[in-house]
Short mmCIF file of C-alpha atoms and ligand atoms in Angstrom, two decimals:
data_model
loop_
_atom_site.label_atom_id
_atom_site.label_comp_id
_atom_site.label_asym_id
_atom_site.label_seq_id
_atom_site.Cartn_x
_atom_site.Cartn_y
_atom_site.Cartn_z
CA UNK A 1280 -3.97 21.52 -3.69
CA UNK A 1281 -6.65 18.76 -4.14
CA UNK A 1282 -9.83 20.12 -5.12
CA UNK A 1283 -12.73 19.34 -2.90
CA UNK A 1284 -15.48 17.39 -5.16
CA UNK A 1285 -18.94 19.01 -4.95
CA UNK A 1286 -21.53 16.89 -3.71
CA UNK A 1287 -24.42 15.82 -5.70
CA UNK A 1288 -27.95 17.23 -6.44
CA UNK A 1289 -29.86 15.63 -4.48
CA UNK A 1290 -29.15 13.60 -0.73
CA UNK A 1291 -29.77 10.07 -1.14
CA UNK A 1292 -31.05 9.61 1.84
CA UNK A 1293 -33.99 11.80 0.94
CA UNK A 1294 -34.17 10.34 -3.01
CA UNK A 1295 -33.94 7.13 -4.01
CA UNK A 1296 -32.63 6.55 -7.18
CA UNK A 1297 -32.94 2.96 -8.89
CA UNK A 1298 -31.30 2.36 -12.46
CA UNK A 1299 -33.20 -0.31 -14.80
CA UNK A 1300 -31.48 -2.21 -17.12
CA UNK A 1301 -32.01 -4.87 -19.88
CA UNK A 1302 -30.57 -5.35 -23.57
CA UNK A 1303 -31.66 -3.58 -26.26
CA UNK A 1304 -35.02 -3.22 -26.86
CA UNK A 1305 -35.86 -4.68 -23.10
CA UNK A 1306 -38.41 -2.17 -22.45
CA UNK A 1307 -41.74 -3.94 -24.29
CA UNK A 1308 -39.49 -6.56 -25.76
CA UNK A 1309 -38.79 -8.50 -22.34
CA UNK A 1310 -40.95 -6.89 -20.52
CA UNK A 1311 -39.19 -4.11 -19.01
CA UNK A 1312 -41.52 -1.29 -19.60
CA UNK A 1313 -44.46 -3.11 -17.87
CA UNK A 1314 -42.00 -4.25 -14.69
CA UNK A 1315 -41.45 -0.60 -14.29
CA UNK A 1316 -44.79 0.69 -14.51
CA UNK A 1317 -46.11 -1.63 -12.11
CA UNK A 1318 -43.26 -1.15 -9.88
CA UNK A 1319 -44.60 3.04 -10.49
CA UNK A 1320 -48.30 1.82 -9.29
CA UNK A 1321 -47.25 0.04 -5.87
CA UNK A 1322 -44.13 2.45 -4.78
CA UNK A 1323 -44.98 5.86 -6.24
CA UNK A 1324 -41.90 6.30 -8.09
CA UNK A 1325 -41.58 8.57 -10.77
CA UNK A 1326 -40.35 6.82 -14.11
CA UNK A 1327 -37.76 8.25 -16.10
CA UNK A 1328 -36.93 7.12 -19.62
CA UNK A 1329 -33.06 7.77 -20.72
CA UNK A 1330 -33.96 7.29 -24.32
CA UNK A 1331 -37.40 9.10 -24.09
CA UNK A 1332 -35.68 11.87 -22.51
CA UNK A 1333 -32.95 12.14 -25.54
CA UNK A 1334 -35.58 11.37 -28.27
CA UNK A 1335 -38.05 14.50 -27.01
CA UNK A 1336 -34.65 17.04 -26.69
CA UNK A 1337 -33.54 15.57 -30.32
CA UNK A 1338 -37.54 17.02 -31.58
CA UNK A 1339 -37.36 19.65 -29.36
CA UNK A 1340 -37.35 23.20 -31.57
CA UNK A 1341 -33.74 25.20 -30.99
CA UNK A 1342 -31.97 22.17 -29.23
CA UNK A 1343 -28.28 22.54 -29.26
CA UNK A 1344 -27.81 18.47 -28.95
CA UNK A 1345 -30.70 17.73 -31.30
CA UNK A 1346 -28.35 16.68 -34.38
CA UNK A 1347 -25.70 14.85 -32.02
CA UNK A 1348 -28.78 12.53 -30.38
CA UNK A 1349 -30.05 11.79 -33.66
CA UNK A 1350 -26.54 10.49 -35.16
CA UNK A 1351 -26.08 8.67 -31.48
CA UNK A 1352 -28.92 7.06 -31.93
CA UNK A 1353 -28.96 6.54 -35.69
CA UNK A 1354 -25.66 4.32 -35.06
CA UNK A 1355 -26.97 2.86 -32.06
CA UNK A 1356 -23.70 4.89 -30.10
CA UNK A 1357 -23.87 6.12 -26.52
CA UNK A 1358 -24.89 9.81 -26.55
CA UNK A 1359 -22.38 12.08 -24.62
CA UNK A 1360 -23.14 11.74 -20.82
CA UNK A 1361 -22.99 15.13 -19.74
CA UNK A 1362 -26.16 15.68 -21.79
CA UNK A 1363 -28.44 12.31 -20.56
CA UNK A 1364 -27.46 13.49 -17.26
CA UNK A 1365 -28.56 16.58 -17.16
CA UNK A 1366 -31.60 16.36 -18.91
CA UNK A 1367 -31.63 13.69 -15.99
CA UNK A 1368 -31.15 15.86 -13.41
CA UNK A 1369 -33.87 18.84 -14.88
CA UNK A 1370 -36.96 16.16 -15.31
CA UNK A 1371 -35.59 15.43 -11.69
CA UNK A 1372 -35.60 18.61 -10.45
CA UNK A 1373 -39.22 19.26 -11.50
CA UNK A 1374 -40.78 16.74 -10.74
CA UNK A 1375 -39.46 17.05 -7.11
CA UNK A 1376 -40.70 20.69 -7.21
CA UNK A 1377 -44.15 19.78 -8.15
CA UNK A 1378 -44.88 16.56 -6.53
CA UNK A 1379 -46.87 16.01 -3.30
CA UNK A 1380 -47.78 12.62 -1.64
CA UNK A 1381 -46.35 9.63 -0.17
CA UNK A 1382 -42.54 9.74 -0.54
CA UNK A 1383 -42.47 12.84 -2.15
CA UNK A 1384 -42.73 15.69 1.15
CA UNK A 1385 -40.07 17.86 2.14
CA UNK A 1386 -37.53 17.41 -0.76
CA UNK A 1387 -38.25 13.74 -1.00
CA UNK A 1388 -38.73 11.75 -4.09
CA UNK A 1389 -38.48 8.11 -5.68
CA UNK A 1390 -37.26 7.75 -9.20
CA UNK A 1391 -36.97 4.83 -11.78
CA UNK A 1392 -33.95 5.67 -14.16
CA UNK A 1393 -34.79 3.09 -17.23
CA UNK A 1394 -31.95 2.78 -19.81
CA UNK A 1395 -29.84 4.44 -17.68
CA UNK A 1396 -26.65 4.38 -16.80
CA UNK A 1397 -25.54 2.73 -20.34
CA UNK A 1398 -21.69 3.43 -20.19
CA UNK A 1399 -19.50 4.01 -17.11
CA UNK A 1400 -19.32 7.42 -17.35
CA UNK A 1401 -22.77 7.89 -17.19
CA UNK A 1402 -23.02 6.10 -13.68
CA UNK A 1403 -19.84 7.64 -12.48
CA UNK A 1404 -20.87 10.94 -13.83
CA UNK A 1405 -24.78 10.85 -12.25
CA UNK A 1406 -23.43 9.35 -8.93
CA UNK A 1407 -21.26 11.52 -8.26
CA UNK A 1408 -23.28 14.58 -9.58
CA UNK A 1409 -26.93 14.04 -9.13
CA UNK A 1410 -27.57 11.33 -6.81
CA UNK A 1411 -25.84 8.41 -5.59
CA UNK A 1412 -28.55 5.41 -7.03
CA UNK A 1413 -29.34 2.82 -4.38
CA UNK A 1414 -29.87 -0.40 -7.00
CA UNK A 1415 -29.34 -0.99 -10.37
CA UNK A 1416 -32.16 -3.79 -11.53
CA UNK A 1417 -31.09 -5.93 -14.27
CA UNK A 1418 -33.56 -7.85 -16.16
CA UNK A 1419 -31.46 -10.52 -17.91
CA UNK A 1420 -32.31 -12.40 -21.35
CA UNK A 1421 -30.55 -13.74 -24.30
CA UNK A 1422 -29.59 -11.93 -27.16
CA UNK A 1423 -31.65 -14.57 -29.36
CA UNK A 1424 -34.70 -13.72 -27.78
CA UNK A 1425 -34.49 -9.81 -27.75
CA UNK A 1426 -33.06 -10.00 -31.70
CA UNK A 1427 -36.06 -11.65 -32.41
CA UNK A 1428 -38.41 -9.63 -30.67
CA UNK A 1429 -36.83 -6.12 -31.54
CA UNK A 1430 -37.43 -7.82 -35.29
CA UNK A 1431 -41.11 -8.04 -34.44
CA UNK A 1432 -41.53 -4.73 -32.54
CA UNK A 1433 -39.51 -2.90 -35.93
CA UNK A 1434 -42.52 -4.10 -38.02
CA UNK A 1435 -44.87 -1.07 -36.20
CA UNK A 1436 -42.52 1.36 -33.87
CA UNK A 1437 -41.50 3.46 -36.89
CA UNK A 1438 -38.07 3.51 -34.97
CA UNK A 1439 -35.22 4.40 -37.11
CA UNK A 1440 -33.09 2.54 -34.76
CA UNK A 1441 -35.31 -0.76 -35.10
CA UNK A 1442 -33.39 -2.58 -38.06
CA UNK A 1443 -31.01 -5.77 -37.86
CA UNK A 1444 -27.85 -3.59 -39.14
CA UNK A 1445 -28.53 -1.04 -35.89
CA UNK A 1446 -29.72 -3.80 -33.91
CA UNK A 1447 -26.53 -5.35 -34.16
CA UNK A 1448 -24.73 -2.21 -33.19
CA UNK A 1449 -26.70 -1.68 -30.06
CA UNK A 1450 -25.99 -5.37 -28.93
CA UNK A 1451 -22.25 -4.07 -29.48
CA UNK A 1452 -22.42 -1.16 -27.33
CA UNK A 1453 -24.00 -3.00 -25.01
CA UNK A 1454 -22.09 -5.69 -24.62
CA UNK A 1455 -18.63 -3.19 -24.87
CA UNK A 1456 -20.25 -0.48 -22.52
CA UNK A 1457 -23.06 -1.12 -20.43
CA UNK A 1458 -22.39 -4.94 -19.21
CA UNK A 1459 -19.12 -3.10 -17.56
CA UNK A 1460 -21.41 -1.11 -15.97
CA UNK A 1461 -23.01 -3.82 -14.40
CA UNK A 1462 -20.24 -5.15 -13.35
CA UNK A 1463 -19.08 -1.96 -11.56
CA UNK A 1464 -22.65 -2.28 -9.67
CA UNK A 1465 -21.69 -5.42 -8.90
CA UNK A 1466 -18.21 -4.84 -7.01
CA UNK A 1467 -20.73 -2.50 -5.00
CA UNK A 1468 -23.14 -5.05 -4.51
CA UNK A 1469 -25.88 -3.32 -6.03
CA UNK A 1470 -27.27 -5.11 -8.33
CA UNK A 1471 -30.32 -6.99 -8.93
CA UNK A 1472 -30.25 -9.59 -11.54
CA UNK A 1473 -33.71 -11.24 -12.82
CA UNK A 1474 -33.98 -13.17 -15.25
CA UNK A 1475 -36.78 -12.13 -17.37
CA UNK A 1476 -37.47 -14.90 -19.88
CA UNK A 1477 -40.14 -16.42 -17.29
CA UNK A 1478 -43.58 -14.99 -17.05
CA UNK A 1479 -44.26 -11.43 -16.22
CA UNK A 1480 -46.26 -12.15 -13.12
CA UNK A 1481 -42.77 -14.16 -12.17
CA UNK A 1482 -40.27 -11.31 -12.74
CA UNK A 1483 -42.16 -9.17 -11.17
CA UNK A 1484 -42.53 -11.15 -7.88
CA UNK A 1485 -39.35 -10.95 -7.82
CA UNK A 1486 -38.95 -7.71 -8.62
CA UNK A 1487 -41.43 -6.02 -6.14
CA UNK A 1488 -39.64 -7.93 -3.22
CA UNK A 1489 -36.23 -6.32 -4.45
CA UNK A 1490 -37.75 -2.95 -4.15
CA UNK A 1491 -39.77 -3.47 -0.74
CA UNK A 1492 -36.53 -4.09 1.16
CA UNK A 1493 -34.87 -0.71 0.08
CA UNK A 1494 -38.76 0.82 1.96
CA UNK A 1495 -38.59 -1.17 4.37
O1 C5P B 2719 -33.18 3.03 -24.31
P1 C5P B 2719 -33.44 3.19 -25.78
O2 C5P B 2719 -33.34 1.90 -26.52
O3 C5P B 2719 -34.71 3.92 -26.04
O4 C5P B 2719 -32.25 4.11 -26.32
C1 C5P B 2719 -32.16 4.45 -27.68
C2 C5P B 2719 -30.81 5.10 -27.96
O5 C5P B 2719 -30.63 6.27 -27.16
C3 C5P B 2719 -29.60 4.24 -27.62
O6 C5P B 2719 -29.30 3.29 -28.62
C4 C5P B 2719 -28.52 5.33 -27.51
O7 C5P B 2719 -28.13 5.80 -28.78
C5 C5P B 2719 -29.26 6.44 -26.80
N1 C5P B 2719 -29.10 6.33 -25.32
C6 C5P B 2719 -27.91 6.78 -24.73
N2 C5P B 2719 -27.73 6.69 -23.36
C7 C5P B 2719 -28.71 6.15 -22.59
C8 C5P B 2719 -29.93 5.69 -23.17
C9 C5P B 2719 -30.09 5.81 -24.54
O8 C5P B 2719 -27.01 7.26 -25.42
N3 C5P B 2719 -28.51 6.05 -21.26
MG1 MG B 2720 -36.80 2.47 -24.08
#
């Protein structure tokens, strides 16, 4: 007998879920983390860090996962998806619970996934589980240009993960695991691609019009 699949979460058509992606270190490196925290101001989404999420259960007293993150993210390896999504799916939960306001009544909310989904599983996994994602944005740069800026960002983050030999690792994964991802988004025609090495009031432009027509 085929078994029926359970449906996800949360009803896209009352959340909207948008993934944000970039290369290692794209979050202040490129620019990422700014894109998405204007795109919070002007839309009222709720912003959701993959890797902040992971990092605060790794320091988090009693955490079953806390040594697994750590050693994920010590080698710069994909953490097991089952745990990003559901620590996913409880900051979700919540913050649907608590918040009020424009897009956010009756079950309603708007969430920025950053860093997220990094493998295929991850994407499959949250799709098909949590919430079907309407976009995946993907701000696009060279790996010269983020090497070198991850270089400059490793001389203050006190990240263990900010050093060429992880570095290197991370543009491995990447390239290995998330770029398929993309790809997948793209046979759905999904995906926004911007290219990011041009200035920030340029990507954003961009970006911003790429979010209006999914409100629109
Ligand atoms: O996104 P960020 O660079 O902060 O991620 C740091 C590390 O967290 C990654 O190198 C990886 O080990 C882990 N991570 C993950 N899955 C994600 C996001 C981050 O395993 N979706
Ligand atoms: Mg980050």
């Amino acid at each position: 007998m085929a078994e029926s699949k359970s449906s996800p979460v949360f009803d896209a058509q009352k959340v909207t879920v948008i993934y944000v992606l970039g290369g290692p270190g794209a979050g202040n490196v490129i620019g990422k983390g700014t894109q998405c925290s204007k795109l919070v101001d002007a839309f009222g989404f709720c912003h959701l860090s993959a890797g902040d999420l992971l990092r605060e259960e790794q320091n988090r007293d009693g955490s079953q996962y806390g040594e697994l993150i750590r050693t994920c993210i010590r080698e710069g390896t994909i953490v097991p998806s089952h745990v990003t999504i559901k620590l996913l799916e409880n900051a979700m939960t919540e913050e649907v619970k608590k918040r009020t306001g424009d897009g956010w009544t009756d079950g309603r909310g708007r969430f920025l996934i950053d860093g997220f989904p990094r493998k295929l599983d991850q994407a499959v996994g949250f799709d098909e589980t949590v919430c079907l994602a309407s976009l995946v944005i993907f701000f696009d740069t060279t790996e010269d240009v983020m090497l070198e800026r991850l270089l400059e960002r490793a001389k203050t983050s006190g990240r263990e993960d900010d050093n060429v030999e992880t570095i290197r690792k991370r543009f491995r994964t990447y390239n290995e695991q998330t770029m398929p991802v993309i790809e997948y988004y793209k046979t759905l025609d999904k995906v926004a691609e911007i290219d990011s090495t041009v200035s920030v009031e340029q990507v954003y432009r961009v970006a911003s019009a790429t979010v209006s027509k999914l409100f629109s």
